Coordinates of C-alpha atoms in Angstrom, one line a residue:
X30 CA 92.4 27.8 74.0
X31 CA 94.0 24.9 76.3
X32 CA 97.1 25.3 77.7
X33 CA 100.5 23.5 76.4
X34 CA 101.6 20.9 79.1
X35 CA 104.0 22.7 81.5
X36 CA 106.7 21.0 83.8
X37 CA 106.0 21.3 87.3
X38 CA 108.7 24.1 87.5
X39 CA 107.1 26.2 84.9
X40 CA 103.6 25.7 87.1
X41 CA 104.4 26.7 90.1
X42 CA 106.6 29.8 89.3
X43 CA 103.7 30.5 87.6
X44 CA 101.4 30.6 90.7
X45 CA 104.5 32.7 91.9
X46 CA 103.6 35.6 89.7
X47 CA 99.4 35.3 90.3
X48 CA 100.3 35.3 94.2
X49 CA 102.2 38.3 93.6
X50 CA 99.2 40.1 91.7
X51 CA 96.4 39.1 94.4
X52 CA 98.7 39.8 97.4
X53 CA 98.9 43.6 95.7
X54 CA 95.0 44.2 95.0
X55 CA 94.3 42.2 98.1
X56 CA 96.6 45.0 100.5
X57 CA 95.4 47.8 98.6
X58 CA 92.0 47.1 100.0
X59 CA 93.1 47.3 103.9
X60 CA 96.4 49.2 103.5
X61 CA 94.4 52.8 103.4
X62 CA 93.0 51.6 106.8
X63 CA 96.0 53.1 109.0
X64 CA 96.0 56.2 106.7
X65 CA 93.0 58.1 107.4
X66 CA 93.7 59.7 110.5
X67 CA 96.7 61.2 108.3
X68 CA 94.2 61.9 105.4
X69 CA 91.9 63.4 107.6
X70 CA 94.3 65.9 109.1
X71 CA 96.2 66.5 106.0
X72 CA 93.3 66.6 103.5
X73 CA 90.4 67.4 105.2
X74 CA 87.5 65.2 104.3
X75 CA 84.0 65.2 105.5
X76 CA 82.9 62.0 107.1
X77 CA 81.0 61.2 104.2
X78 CA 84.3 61.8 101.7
X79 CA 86.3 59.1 104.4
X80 CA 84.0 56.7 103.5
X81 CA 84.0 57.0 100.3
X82 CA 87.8 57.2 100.1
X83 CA 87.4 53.8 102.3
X84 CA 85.5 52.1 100.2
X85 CA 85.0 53.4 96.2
X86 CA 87.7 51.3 95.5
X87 CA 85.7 47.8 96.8
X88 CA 82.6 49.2 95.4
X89 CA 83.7 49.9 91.8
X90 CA 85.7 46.5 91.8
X91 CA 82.7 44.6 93.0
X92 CA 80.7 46.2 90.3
X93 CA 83.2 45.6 87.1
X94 CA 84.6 41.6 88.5
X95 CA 82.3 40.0 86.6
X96 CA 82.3 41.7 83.2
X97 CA 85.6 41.6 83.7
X98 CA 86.3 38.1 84.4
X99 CA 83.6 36.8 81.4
X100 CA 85.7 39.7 79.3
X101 CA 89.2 37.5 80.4
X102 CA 87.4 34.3 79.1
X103 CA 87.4 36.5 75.7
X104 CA 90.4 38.3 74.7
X105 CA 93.1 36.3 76.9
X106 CA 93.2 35.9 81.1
X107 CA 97.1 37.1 80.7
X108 CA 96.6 39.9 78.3
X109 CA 93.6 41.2 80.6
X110 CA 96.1 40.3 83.5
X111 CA 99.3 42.8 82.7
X112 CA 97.0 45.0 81.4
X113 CA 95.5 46.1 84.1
X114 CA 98.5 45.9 86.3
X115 CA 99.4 48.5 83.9
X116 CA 96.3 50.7 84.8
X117 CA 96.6 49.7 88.5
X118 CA 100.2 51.1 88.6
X119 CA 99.0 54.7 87.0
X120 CA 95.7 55.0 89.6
X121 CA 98.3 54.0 91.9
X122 CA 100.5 57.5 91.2
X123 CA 97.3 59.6 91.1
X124 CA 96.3 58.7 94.7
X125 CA 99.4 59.1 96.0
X126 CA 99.6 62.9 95.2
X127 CA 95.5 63.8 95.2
X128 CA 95.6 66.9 96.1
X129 CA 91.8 66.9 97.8
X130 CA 89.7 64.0 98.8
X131 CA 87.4 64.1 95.5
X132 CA 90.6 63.4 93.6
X133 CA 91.7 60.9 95.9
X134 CA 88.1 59.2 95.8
X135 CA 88.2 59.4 92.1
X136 CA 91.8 57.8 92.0
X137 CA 91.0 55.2 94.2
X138 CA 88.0 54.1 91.6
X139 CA 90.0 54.2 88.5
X140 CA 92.0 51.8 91.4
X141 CA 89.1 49.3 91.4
X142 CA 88.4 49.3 87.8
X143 CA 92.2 48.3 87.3
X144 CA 91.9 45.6 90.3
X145 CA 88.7 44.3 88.7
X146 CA 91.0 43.0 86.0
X147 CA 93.2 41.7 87.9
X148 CA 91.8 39.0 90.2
X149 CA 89.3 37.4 88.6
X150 CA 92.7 36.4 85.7
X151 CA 94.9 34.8 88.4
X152 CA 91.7 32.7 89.7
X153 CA 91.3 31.4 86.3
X154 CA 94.8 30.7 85.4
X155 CA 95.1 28.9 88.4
X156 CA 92.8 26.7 86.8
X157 CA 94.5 26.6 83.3
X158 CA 97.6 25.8 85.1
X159 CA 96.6 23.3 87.3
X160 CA 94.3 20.8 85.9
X161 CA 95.4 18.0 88.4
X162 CA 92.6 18.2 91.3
X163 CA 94.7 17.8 94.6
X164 CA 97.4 20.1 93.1
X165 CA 95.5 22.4 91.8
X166 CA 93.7 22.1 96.0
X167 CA 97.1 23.3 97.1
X168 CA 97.5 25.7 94.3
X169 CA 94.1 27.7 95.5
X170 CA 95.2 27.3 99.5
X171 CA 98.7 29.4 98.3
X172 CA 96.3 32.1 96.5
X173 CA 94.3 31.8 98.8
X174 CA 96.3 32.7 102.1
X175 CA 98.2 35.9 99.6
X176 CA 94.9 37.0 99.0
X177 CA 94.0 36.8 102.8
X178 CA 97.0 37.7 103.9
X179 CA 97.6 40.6 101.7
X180 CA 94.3 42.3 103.3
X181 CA 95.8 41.3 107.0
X182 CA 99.1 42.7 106.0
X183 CA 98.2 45.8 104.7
X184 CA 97.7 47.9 107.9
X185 CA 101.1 46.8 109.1
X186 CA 102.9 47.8 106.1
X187 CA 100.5 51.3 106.2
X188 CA 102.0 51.7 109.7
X189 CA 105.6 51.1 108.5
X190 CA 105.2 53.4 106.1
X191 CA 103.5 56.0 107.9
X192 CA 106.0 56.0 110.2
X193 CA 108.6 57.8 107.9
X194 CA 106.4 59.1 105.1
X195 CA 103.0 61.0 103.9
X196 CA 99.6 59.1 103.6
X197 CA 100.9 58.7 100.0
X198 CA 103.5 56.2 100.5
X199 CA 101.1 53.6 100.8
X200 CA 100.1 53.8 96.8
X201 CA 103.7 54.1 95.9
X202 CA 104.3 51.0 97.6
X203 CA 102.4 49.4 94.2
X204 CA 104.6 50.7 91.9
X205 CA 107.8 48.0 92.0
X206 CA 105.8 45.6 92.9
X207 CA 103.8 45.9 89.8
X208 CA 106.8 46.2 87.2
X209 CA 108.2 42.8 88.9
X210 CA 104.6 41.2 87.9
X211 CA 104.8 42.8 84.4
X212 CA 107.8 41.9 83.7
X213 CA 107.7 38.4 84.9
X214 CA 104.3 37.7 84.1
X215 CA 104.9 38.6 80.6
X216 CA 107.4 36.0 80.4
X217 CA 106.4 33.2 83.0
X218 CA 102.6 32.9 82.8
X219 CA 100.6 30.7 79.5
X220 CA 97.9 32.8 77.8
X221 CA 94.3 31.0 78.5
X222 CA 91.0 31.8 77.1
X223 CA 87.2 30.6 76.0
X224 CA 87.5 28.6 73.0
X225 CA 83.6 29.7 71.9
X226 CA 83.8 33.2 73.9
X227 CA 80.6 34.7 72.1
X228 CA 79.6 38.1 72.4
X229 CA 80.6 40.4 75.3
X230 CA 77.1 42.1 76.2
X231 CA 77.4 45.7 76.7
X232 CA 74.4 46.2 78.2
X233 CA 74.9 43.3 80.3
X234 CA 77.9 45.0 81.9
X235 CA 76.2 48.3 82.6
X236 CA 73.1 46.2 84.4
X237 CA 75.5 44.4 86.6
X238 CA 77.9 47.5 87.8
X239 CA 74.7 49.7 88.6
X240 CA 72.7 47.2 90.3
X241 CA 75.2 46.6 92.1
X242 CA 76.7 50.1 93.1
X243 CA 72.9 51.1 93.3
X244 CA 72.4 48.5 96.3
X245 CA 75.3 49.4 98.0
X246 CA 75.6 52.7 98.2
X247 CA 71.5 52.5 99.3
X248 CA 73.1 49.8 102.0
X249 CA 75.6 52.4 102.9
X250 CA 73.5 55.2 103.5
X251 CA 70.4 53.5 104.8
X252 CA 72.7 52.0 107.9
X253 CA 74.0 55.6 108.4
X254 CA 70.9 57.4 108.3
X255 CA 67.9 55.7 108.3
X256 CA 66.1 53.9 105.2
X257 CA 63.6 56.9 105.2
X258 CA 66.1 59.2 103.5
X259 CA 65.4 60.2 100.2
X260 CA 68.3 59.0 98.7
X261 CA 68.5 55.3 100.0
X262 CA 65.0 54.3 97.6
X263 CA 66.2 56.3 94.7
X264 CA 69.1 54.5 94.9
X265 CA 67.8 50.8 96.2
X266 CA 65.0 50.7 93.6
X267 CA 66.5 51.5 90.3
X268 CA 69.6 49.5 91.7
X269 CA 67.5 46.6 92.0
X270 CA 65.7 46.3 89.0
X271 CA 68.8 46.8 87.2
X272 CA 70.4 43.2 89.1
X273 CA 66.6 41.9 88.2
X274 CA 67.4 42.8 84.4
X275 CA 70.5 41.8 84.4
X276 CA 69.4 38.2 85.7
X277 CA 66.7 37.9 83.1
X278 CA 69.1 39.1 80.5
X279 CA 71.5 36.3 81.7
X280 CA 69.1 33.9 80.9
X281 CA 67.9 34.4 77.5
X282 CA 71.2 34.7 75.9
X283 CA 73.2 32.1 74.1
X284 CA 76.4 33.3 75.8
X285 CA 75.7 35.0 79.2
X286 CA 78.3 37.6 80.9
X287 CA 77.6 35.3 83.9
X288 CA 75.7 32.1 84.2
X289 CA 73.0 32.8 86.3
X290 CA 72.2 29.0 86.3
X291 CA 75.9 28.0 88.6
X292 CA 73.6 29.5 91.9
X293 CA 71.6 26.1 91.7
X294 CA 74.5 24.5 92.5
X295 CA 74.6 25.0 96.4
X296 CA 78.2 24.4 96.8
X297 CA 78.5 27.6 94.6
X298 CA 75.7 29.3 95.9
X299 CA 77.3 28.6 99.6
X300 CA 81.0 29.5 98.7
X301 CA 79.9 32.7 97.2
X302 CA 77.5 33.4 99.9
X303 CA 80.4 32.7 102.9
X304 CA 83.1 34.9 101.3
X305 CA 80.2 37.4 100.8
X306 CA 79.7 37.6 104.8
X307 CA 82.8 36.8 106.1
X308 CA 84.8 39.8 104.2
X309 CA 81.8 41.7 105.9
X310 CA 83.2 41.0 108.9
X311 CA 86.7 41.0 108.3
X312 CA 86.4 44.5 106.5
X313 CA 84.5 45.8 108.7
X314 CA 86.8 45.1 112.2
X315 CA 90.0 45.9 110.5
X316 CA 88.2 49.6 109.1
X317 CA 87.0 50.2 112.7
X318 CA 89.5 48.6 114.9
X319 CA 92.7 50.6 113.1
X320 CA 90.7 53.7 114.2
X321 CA 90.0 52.4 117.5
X322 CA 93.6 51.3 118.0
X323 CA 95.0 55.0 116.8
X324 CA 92.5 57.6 118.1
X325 CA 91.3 56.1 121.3
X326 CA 94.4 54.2 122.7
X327 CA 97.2 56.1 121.1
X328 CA 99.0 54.0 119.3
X329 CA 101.8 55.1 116.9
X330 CA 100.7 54.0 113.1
X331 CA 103.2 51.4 112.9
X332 CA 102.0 49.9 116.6
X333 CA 98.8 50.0 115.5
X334 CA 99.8 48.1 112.3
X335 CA 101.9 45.3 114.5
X336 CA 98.8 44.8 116.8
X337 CA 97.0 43.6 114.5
X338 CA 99.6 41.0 113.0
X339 CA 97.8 38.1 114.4
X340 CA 95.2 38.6 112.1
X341 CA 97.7 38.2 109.3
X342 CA 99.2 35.4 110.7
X343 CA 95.9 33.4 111.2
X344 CA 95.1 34.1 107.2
X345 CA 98.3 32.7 106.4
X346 CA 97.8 29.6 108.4
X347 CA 94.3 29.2 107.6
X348 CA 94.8 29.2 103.6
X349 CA 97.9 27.1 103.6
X350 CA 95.6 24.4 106.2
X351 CA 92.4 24.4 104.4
X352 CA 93.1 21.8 102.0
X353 CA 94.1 19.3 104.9
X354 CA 91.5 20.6 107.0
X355 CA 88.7 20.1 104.0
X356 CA 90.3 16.4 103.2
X357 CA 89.8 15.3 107.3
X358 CA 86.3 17.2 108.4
X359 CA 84.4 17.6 105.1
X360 CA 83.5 21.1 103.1
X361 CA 80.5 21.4 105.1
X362 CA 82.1 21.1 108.5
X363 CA 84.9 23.0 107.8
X364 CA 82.9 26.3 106.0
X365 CA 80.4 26.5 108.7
X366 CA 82.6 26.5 111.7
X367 CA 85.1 28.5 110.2
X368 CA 82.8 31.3 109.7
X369 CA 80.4 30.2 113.6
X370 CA 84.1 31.0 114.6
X371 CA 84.4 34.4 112.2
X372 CA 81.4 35.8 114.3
X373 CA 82.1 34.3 118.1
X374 CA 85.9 36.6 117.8
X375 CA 83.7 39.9 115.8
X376 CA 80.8 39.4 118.6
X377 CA 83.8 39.6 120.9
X378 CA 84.6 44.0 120.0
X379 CA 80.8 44.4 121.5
X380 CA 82.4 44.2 124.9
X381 CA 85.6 45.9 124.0
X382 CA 86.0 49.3 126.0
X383 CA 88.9 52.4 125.9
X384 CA 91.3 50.4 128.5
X385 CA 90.3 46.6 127.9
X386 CA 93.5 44.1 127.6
X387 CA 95.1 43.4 124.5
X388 CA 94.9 40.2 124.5
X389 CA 91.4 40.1 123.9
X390 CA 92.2 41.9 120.6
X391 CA 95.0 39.9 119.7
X392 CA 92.4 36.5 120.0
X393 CA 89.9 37.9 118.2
X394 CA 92.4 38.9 115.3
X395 CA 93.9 35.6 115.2
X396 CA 90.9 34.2 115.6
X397 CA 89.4 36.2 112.6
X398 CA 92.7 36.0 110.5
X399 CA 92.2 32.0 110.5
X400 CA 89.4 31.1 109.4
X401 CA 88.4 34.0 107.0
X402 CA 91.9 32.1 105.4
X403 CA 89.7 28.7 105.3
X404 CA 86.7 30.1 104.1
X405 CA 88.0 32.2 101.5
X406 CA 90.1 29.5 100.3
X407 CA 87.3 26.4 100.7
X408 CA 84.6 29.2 98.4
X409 CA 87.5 29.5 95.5
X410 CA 88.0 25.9 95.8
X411 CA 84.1 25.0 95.5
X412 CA 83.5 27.5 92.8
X413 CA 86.1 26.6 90.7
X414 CA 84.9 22.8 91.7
X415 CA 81.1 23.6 90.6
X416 CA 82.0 25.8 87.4
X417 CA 82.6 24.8 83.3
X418 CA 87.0 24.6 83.0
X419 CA 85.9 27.1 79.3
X420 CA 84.0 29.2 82.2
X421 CA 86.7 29.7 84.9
X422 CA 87.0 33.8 84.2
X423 CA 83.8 34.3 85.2
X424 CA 82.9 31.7 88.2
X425 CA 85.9 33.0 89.6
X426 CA 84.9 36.7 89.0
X427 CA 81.9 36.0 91.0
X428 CA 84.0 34.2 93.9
X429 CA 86.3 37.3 93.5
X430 CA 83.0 39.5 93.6
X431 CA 81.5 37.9 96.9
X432 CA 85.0 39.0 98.3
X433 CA 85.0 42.7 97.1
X434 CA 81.5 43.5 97.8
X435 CA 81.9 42.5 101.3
X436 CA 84.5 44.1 101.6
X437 CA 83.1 47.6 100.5
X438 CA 79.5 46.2 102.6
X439 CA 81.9 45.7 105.8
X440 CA 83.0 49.6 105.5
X441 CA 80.1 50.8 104.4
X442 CA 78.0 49.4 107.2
X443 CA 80.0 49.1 110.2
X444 CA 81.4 52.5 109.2
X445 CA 78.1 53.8 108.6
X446 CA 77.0 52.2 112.2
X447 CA 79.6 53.2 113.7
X448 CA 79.8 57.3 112.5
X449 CA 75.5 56.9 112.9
X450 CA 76.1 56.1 116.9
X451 CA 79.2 58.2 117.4
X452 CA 77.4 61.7 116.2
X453 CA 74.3 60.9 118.0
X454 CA 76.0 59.8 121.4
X455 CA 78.8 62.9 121.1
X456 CA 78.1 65.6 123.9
X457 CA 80.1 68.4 122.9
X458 CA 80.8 71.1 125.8
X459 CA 79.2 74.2 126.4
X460 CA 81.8 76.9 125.1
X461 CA 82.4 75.2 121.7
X462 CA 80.9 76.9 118.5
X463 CA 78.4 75.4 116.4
X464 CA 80.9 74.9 113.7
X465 CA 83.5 73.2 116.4
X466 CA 80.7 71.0 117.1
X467 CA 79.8 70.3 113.5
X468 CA 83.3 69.2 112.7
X469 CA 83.8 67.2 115.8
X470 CA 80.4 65.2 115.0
X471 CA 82.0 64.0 111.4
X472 CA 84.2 61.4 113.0
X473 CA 86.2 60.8 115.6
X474 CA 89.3 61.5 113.6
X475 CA 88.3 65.3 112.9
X476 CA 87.0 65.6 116.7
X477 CA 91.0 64.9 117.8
X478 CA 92.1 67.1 115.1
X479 CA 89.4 69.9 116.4
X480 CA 90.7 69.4 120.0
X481 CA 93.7 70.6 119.1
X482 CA 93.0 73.9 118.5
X483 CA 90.8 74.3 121.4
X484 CA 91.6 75.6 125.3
X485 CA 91.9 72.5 127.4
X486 CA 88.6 73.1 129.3
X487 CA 86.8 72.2 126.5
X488 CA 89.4 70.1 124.6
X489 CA 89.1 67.6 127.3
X490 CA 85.7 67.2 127.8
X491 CA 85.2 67.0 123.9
X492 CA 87.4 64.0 123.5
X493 CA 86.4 62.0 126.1
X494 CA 82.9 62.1 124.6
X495 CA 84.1 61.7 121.5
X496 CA 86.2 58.0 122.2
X497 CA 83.3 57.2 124.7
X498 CA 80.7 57.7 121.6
X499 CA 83.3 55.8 119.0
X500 CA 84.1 52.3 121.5
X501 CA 80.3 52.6 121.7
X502 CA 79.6 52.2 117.9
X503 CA 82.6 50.1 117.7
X504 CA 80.5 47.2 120.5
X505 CA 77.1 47.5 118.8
X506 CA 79.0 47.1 114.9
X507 CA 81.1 44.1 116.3
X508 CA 77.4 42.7 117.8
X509 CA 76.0 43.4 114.3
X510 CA 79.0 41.6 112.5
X511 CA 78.7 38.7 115.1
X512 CA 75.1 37.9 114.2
X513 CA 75.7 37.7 110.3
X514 CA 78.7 35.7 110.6
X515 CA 76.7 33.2 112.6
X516 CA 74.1 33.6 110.3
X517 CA 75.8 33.1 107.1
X518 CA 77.5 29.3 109.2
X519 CA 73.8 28.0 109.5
X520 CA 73.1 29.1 106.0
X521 CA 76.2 27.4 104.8
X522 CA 75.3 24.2 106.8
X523 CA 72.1 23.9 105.1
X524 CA 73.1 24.4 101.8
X525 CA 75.4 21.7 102.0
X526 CA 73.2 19.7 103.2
X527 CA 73.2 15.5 102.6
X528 CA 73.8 15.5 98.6
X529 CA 73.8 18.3 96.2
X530 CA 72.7 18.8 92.6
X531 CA 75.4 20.0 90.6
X532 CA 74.1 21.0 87.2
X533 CA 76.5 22.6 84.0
X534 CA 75.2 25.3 82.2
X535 CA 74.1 22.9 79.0
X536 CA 71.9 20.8 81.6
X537 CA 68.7 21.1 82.9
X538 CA 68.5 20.8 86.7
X539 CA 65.9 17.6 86.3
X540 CA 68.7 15.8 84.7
X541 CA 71.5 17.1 86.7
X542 CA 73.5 14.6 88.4
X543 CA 74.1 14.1 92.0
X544 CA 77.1 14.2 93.9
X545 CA 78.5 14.0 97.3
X546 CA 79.5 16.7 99.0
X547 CA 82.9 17.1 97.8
X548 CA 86.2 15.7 100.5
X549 CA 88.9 16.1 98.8
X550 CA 89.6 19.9 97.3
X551 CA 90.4 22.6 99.4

């Protein structure tokens, strides 16, 4: 269904209401971050559980986006839109008040399932609303810095609220928010959809969610404990065959849940892949670093949360730039230095110690903050560019999945990293009980809760370990984040390479045409 011509007033309040949805899913991702030294004291999780209340949200998000966003193509990109604000604004009251860390990991799924309805509908009715190219540039560089920038802001508004309420505060926090977006979305925004939808294959959407859940939480626990655990191939291997299904499936059916044939595109293939990498990075230095910033240098929650403003501030700049920056170096150029930059300012935390300046931080933030904002800006831009207008809901899903599976990848392996080096490096002291030392060697969190309780003989001793162990794991993740950033630059330079063959779904790739790499969008 095409969408009535709108004035340029009715447009742009439009993108008013979509910015206000992604900014909400987008802090929801980071705004936990600040929380779980609260969470750890108040609730008591095993370092496992923190994980897992870290990142079951990204993972179940990453694994519903795309059925989801081919499901928006179907029954409406609005409708699926204020529905699952709806949904998001109920999870949001059930992890407020969890009452144990199982609840609150089971809350902050039902979170993801509701998010995964969300973003891949303001993606697409960008698209719908915007059907001018260089507006609809500027349009995506707006979306793009809230979606950034929501992520960057959400430890500073954890540490506001922490600062005069519980741990819980930070879901509440969704509640107006939401009923502003119902009620104005509900009003404001056109309803958009697939003309020729076809059939929304069931099986299809169980394939994709357990392939991918099935990788990742192998990922996960492979970094943390070696891929010789049982658990990591019983997880990997069924998780893989199912993403191998789910590909074949893609291709024999009339109406896919997600084109499979976009990838030979390589400006898709290369936006998808750099917002995959970079949110690796990003994720993983704001989980890590608001730790770092709490439980080894003492900052107060809302300090913590200020300290790392520059990295909100450089999102913010970099989506609102991108388009400009795109128009005067080239896609190519600006993607691949954008994220050679990314990893330089991550590589940086691998010489971070306990008493090392703040300005180094505040760089590397800044640093990090600006041109995650041009590459995930630049990838929504290209795969919107590359993609069917009757396909948007699910080209942007897959944009929108790049970005949440890196983000639950970023916690899940530089958190895994991190908690694998911090229990093998900690030397508890002799005096402390087996099950001090067992609870001290879950994370550094419950080692400065354990301290607590202990004569300072042994207190001290135990906590210097402890942060010494932590700033360790902290280096070699920021090393490890470094090297895939660069990585993924040189990957994107390659792909977008001289010309590139930009095929639709209805063409074969011999007949394809060719096109230069594109100047002009964001």
């Amino acid at each position: 269904m095409s969408t009535p011509a709108l004035t340029a007033r009715q447009r742009w309040t439009g993108l008013a209401v979509l910015v206000l949805a992604v900014t909400v899913v987008a802090l929801d991702a980071t705004v936990l971050s600040l929380a779980l030294p609260s969470i750890s004291e108040t609730l008591r999780p095993s370092g496992t559980q923190l994980l897992w209340i870290g990142d079951s949200y990204s993972f179940v998000l990453a694994g519903l986006l795309v059925s989801m966003g081919a499901l928006s193509d179907r029954i409406g990109r609005k409708k699926l839109l204020l529905t699952g604000a709806t949904a998001f604004g109920a999870a949001s009251l059930l992890a407020a008040y969890a009452p144990g860390p199982g609840w609150l990991i089971l809350a902050r799924a039902l979170l993801g399932v509701a998010g995964a309805t969300i973003m891949p509908s303001t993606l697409s009715l960008i698209r719908a609303l915007f059907p001018d190219d260089r507006e609809r540039a500027t349009a995506i560089g707006i979306w793009g810095a809230a979606a950034t920038a929501g992520a960057a802001l959400g430890p500073v508004v954890g540490g506001l609220l922490l600062e005069h309420f519980w741990w819980g505060s930070v879901f509440l926090l969704n509640i107006p928010v939401l009923v502003l977006l119902l009620v104005s979305g509900a009003w404001l925004l056109p309803e958009s959809r697939d003309p020729e939808p076809g059939h929304w294959d069931v099986l299809s959407v169980a394939l994709s969610m357990a392939g991918v859940i099935g990788v990742v939480y192998a990922v996960k626990e492979g970094a943390a404990h070696g891929p010789a655990r049982w658990d990591v191939p019983v997880t990997f291997l069924p998780g893989a065959a199912a993403l191998t299904l789910f590909v074949r499936r893609q291709l024999r059916l009339a109406t896919p849940l997600l084109d499979v044939r976009l990838f030979r595109d390589r400006r898709f293939t290369a936006a998808v892949t750099a917002s995959l990498i970079s949110l690796v990075g990003l994720s993983g230095v704001i989980f890590v670093v608001s730790q770092y910033l709490q439980l080894v240098r003492g900052y107060e929650p809302l300090q913590a949360g200020l300290a790392e403003l520059p990295a909100f501030a450089g999102s913010v700049a970099g989506g609102l730039l991108t388009a400009r920056i795109a128009r005067r170096f080239g896609a190519r150029r600006a993607l691949a230095v954008s994220l050679l930059a990314m990893g330089l300012a991550a590589g940086a935390l691998g010489w971070l110690e306990q008493d090392t300046s703040y300005l180094l931080l505040a760089v590397s933030f800044l640093v990090t903050g600006t041109a995650e904002g041009v590459v995930y800006t630049l990838g929504a831009d290209l795969v919107l560019t590359a993609a069917p207008a009757d396909k948007a809901g699910a080209a942007s899903a897959v944009s929108e999945t790049a970005y949440e599976l890196g983000t639950a990848l970023g916690i899940a392996l530089v958190g895994s990293v991190v908690g694998s080096i911090y229990a093998n490096g900690l030397s508890v002291p002799a005096g402390a009980s087996p099950e001090v030392a067992a609870r001290a060697g879950e994370s550094l969190g419950a080692a400065v809760e354990t301290a607590q309780e202990l004569p300072p003989e042994v207190a001290q001793p135990l906590l210097a370990s402890a942060k010494d162990s932590f700033v360790h794991g902290m280096n070699s993740a920021g090393l490890l984040a470094g090297v895939l950033l660069v990585g993924a630059a040189v990957l994107a330079w390659w792909l977008l390479r001289g010309r590139w063959s930009a095929p639709t779904p209805a063409e074969p790739v011999e007949t394809a045409r060719t096109e230069r790499p594109q100047q002009v969008h964001a």
